[in-house]
Coordinates of C-alpha atoms and ligand atoms in Angstrom, one line a residue:
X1 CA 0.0 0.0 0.0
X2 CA 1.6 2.8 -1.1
X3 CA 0.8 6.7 0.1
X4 CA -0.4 9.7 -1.6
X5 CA 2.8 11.0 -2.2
X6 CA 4.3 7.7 -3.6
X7 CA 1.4 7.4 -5.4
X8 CA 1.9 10.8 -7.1
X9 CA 5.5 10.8 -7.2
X10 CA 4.9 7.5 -9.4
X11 CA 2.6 9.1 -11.2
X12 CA 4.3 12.3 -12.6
X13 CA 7.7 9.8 -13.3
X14 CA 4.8 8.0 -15.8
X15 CA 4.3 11.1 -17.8
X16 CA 5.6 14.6 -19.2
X17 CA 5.2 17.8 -17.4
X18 CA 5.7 21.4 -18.8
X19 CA 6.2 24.8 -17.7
X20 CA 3.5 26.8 -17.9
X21 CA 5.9 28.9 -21.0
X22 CA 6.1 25.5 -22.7
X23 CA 2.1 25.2 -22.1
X24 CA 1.6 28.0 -24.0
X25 CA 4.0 27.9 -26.7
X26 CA 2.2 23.8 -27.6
X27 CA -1.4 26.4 -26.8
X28 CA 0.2 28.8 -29.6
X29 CA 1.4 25.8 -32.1
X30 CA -2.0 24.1 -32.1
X31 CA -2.0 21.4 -29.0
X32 CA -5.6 21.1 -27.6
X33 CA -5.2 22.3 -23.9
X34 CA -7.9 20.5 -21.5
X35 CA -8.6 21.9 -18.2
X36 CA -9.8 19.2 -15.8
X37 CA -11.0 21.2 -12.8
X38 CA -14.9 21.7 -12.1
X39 CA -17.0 23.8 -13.1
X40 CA -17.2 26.2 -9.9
X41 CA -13.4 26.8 -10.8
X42 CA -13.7 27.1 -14.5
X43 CA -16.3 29.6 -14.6
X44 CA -13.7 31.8 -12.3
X45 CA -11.3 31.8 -15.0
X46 CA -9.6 29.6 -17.6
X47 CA -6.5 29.1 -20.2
X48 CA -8.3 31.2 -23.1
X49 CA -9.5 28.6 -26.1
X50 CA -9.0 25.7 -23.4
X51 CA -11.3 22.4 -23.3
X52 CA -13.5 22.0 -20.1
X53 CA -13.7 18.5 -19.2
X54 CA -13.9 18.0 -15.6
X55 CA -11.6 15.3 -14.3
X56 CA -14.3 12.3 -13.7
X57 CA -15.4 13.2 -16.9
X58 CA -12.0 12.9 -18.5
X59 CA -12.5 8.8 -20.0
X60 CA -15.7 9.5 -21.0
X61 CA -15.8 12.9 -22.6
X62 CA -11.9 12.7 -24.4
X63 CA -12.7 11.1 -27.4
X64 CA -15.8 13.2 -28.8
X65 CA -13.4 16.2 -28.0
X66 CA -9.9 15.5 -29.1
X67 CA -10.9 12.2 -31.7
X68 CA -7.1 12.2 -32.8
X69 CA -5.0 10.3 -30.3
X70 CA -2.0 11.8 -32.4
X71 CA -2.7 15.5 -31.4
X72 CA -0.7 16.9 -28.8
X73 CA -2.8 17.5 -25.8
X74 CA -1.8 19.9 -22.4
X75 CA -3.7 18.8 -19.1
X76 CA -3.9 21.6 -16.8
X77 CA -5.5 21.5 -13.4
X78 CA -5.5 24.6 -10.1
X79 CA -2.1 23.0 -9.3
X80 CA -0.6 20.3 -11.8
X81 CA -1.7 17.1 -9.6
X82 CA -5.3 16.1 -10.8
X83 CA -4.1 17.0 -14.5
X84 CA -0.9 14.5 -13.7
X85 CA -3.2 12.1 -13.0
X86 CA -5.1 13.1 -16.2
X87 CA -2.5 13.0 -18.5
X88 CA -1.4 9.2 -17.4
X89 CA -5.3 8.4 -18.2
X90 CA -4.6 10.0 -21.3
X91 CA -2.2 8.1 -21.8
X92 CA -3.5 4.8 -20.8
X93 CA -5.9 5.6 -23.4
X94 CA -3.7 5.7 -26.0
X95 CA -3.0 9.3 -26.5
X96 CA 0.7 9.8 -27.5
X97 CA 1.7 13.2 -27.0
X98 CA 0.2 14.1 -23.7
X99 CA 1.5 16.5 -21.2
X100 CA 0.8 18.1 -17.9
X101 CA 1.4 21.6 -16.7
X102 CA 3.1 22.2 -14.1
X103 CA 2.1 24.6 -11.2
X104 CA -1.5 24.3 -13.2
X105 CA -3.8 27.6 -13.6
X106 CA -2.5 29.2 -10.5
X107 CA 1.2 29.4 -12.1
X108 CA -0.3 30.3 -15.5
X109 CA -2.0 33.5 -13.7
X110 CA 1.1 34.3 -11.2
X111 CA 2.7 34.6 -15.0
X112 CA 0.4 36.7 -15.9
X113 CA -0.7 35.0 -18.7
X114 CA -3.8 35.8 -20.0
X115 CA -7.1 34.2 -18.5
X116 CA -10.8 34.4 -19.8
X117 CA -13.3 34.6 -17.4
X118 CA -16.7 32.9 -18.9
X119 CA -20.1 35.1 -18.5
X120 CA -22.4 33.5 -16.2
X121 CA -26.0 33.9 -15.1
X122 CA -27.0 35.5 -11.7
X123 CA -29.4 32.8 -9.7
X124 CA -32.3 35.6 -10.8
X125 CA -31.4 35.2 -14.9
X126 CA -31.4 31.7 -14.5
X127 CA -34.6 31.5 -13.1
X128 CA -36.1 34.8 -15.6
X129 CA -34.5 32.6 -18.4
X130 CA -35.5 29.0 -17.0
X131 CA -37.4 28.4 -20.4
X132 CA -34.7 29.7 -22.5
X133 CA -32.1 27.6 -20.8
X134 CA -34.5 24.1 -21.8
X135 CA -34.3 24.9 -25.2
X136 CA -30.7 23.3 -26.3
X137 CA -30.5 26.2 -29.2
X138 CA -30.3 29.0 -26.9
X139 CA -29.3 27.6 -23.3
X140 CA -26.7 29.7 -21.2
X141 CA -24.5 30.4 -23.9
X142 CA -27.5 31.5 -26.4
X143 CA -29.1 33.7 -23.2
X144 CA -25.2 35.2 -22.6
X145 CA -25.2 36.2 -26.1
X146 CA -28.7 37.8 -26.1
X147 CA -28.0 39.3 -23.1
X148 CA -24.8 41.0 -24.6
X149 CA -26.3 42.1 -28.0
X150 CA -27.4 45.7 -28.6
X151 CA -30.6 45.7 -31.0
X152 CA -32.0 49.2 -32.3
X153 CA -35.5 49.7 -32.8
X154 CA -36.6 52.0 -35.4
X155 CA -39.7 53.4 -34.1
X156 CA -41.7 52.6 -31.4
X157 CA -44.8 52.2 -33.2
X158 CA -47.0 49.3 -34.2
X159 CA -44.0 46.8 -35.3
X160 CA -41.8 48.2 -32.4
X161 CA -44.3 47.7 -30.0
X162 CA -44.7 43.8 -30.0
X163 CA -40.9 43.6 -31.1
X164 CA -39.4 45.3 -28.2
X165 CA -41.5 43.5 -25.5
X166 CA -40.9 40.2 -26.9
X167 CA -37.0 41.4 -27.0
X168 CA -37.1 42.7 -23.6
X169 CA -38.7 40.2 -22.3
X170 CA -36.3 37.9 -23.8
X171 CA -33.5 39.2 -22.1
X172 CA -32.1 41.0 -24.8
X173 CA -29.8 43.0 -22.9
X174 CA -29.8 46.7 -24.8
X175 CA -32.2 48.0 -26.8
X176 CA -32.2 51.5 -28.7
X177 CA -35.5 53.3 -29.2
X178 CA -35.3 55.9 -32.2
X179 CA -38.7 57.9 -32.5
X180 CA -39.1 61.4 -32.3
X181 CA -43.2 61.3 -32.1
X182 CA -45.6 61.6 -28.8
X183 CA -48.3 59.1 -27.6
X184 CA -51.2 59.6 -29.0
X185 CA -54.8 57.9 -28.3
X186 CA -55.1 56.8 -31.7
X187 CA -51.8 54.7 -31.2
X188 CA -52.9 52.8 -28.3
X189 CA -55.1 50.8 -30.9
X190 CA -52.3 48.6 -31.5
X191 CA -49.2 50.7 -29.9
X192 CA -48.9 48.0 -27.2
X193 CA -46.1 49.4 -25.5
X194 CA -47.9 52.7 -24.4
X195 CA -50.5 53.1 -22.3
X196 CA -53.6 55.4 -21.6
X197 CA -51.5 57.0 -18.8
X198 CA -48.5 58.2 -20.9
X199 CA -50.4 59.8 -23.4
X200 CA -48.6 63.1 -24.8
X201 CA -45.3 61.5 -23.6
X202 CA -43.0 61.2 -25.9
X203 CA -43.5 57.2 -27.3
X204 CA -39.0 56.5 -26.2
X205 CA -39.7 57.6 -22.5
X206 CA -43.0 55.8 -22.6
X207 CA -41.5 52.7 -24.2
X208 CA -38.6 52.5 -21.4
X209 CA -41.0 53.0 -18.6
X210 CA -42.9 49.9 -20.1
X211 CA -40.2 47.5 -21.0
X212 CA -37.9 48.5 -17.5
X213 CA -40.7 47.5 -15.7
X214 CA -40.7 44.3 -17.5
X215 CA -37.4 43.7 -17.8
X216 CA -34.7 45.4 -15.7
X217 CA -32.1 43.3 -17.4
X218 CA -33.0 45.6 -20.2
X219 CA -30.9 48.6 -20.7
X220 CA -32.9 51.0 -22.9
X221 CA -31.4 53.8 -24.9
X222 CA -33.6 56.7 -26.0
X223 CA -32.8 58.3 -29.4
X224 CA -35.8 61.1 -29.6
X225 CA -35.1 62.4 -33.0
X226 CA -35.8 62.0 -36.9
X227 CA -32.9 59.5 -38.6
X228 CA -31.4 61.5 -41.0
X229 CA -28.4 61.3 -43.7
X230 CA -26.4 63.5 -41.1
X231 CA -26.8 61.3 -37.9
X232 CA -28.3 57.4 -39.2
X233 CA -24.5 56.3 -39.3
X234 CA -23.6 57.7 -35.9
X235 CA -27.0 56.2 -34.5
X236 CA -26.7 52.8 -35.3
X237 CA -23.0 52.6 -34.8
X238 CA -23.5 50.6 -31.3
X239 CA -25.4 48.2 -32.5
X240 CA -25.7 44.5 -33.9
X241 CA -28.7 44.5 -35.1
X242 CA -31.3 46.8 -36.6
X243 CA -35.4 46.1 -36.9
X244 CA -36.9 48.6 -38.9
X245 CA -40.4 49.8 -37.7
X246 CA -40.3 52.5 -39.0
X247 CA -43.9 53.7 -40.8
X248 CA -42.2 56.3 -44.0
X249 CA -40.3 55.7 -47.1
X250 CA -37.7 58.0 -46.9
X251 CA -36.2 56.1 -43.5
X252 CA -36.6 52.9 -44.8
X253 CA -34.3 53.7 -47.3
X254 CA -32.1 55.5 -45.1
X255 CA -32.1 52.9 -42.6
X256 CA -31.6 50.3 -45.7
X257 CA -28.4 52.1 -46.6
X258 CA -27.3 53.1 -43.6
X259 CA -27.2 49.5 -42.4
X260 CA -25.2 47.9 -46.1
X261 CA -22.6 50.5 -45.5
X262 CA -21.8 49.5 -42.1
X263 CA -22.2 45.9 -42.6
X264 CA -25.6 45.3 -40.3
X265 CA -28.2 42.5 -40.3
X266 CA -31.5 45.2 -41.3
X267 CA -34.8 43.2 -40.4
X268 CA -37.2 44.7 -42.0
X269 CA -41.1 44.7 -41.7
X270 CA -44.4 46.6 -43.1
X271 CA -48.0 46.4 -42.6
X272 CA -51.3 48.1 -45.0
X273 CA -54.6 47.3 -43.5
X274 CA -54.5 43.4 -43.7
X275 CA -51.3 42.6 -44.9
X276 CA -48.2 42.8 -43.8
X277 CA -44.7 41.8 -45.0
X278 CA -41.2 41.2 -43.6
X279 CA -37.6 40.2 -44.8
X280 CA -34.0 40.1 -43.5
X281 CA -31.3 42.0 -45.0
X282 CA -27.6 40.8 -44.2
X283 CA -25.5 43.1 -46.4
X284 CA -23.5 40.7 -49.1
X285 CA -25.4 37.6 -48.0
X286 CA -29.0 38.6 -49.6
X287 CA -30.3 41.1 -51.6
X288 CA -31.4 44.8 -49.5
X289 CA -34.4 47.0 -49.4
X290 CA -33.6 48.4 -52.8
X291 CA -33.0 45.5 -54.3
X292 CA -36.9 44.6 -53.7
X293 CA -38.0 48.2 -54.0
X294 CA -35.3 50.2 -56.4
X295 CA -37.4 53.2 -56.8
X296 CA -39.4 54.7 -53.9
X297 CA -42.7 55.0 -54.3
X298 CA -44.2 58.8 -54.1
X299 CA -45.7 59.8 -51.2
X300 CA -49.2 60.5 -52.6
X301 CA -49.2 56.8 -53.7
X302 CA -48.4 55.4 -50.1
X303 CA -51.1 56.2 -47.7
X304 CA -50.5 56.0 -44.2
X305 CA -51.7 54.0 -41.4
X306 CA -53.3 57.4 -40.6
X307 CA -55.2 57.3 -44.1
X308 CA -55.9 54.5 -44.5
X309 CA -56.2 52.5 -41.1
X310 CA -54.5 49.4 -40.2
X311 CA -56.1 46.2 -38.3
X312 CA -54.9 46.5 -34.6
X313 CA -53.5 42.8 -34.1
X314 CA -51.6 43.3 -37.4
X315 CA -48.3 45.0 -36.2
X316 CA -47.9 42.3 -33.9
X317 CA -47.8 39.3 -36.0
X318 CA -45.2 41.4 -38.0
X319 CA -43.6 43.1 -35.6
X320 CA -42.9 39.0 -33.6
X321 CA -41.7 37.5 -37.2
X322 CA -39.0 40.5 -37.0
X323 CA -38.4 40.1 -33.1
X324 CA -38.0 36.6 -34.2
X325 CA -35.2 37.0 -36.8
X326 CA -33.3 38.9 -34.2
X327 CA -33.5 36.7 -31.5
X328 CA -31.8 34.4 -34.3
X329 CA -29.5 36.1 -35.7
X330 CA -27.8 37.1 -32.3
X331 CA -27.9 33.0 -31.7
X332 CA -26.9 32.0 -34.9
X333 CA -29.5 30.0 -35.4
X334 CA -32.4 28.8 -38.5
X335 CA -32.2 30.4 -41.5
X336 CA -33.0 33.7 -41.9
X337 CA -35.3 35.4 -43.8
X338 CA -32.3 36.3 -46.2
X339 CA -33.3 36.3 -49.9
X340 CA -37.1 35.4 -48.9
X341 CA -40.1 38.2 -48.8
X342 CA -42.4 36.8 -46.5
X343 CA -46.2 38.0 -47.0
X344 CA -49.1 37.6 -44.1
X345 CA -53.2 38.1 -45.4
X346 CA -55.1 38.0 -42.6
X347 CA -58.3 38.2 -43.9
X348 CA -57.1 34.8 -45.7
X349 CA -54.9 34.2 -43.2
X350 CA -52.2 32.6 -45.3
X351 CA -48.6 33.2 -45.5
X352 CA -46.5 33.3 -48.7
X353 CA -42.6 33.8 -49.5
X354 CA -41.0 34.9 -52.3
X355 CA -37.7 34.6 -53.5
X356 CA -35.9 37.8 -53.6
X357 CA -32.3 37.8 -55.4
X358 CA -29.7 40.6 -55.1
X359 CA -29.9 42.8 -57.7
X360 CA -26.2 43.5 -59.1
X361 CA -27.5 47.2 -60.4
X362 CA -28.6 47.9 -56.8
X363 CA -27.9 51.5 -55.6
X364 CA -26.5 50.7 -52.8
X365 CA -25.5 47.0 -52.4
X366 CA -24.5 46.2 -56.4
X367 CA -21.2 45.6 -58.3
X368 CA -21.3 49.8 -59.0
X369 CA -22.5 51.5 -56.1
X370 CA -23.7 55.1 -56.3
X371 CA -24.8 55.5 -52.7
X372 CA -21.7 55.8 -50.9
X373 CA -23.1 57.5 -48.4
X374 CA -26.4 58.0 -46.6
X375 CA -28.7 60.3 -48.3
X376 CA -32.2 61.7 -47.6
X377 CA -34.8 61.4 -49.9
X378 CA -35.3 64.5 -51.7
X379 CA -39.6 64.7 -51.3
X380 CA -41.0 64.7 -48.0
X381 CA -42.5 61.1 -48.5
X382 CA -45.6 59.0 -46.4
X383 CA -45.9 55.4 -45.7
X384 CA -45.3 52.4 -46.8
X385 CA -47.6 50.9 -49.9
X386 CA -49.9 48.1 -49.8
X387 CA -47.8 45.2 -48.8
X388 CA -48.0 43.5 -52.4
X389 CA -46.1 40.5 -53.8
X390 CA -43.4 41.7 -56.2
X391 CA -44.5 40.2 -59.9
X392 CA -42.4 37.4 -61.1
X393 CA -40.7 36.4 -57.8
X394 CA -42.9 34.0 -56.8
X395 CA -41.7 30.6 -55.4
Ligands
ZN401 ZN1 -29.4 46.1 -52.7

């Protein structure tokens, strides 16, 4: 019967150890480097681009992660004794070049080499997010990564409304509010994020009192102006991802451009009466809003929801397929409404999609651009037309 220290003296004359500079240079020239300690000490801090397989996981999990038993592998543990026991399991499992780091992560930080210290969930999140965290395509990564992304709204209208409660109440952890208009009573129709009680507020300070109280995870921004040509860049500069809610030609397009020249995923919806339509633009993946609509349409030939009315529960069918498409583009997830015009009836309540290709003569997103920057639209112009299928798309 041998003691602990035999037993580990033994152990570490079975198998390599390295430096903690040796560690790093294998790190550097491609070895896999697999940290062994549990998970209360790996979410403190770990060897950046490092494994996680805790140590009575090691047999079990080694295989699905490093298949090659050729690749040189670097066991790390807090101190360089569990990972020497590690790398002789390794070993014994037919790994060839295995090694164990010596002094572990608390000689790899008193080097002050660099660490990464993993996001986690307060006890609060977890339990606001329970839901989230059962669904293996979002789970604590997923919620970490909507809880980090900034999203901007463009108005905080009809589609803004459902899309920034949804978003909020998702955990979507910053959310810009551009809109430069009041409440009014004849928005609270469908303008679900205001109430009777903020009426003649204006509709950013009524929108954060409404989605802070739902969400205090939420950081809301308030941008109470017009987008224009002279601050659209500097507006959505912050952010990952824009959903335009906005209700007039000339900001769609500015938004449109704004968003190809800066390289932004522009999710895009309208609504007319009964119909509504939505699409997702990801600059040089898919065609853009001028691509589908080249010209704008002139303002006399685009009534407004003012003019000509628009079914309450409309906006928020549309305004969810767009809250939808950002929740997964931040998660990387489905397939996007790139390419694809989605169109909503709901008087016949049926869906269609249309195939929408990038247009190579486009303005703003072709081979020969001519918008190089953005521009406002010369005529004061309305809202959007009746949300009809393009001819000659259909799929
Ligand atoms: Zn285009």
């Amino acid at each position: 019967m041998s003691t602990f220290k035999e037993l580990i003296r033994q152990v570490k004359s079975e198998i390599r150890e390295v430096s903690v500079d040796e560690a790093r240079k294998l790190s550097a020239g491609g070895a896999v480097v697999v940290d062994v300690r549990e998970a209360d000490e790996w979410s403190q801090g770990h060897v950046p681009g490092a494994v996680f397989i805790p140590r009575g996981f090691l047999e079990q999990r080694i295989e699905e992660k490093v298949p090659d038993k050729a690749q040189e592998v670097v066991v790390y543990c807090a101190g360089g004794t569990r990972s020497a026991f590690g790398a002789r399991t390794l070993r014994d499992l037919g790994y060839a070049n295995v090694t164990s780091m010596r002094g572990g992560f608390g000689q790899w930080k008193e080097a002050g080499f660099p660490i990464l210290v993993p996001k986690t969930l307060s006890a609060e999140q977890k339990s606001r997010y329970s839901r989230h965290l059962l669904v293996p395509e979002v789970g604590e990564a997923g919620q970490t990564r909507l809880l980090e992304a900034k999203v901007l709204l463009v108005g905080a209208g009809g589609l803004g409304s459902p899309a920034g409660l949804y978003l909020a109440a998702a955990g979507v952890g910053t959310l810009g509010l551009v809109d430069s208009d009041k409440v009014d009573l004849t928005n609270l129709q469908r303008q679900v994020l205001h109430t009777t009680a903020t009426v003649g507020r204006p509709k950013t300070e009524s929108a954060e009192i409404t989605l802070r109280a739902l969400n205090p995870d939420v950081r809301v921004v308030r941008h109470d102006l017009r987008l224009e040509a002279g601050n659209v860049m500097e507006v959505i500069a912050p952010y990952d991802v824009i959903l335009d809610g906005c209700d007039n030609f000339s900001t769609k397009y500015l938004v449109n451009d704004a968003a190809v020249l800066s390289g932004k995923t522009n999710v895009y919806g309208s609504i007319f009466r009964f119909d509504g339509q939505a699409s997702t633009f990801v600059p040089r993946q898919g065609p853009c809003y001028r691509c589908l609509y080249p010209e704008p349409t002139p303002s006399e030939m685009a009534p407004s929801c003012d003019e000509a009315g628009v079914l309450g529960v409309l906006p928020g069918v549309v305004g969810l397929i767009q809250a939808t498409e950002v929740i997964k583009a931040i998660l990387g997830k489905g397939d996007l409404l790139v390419g694809r015009l989605l169109t909503y009836d709901a008087l016949a309540m049926t869906f269609r999609q249309f195939k929408v290709r990038r247009d190579p003569k486009c303005a703003v997103c072709g081979e020969h651009p001519t918008i190089k920057t953005p521009t406002d639209l010369e005529w004061s112009c309305h809202f959007e037309p009746r949300a009809a299928a393009p001819a000659g798309v259909g799929v």
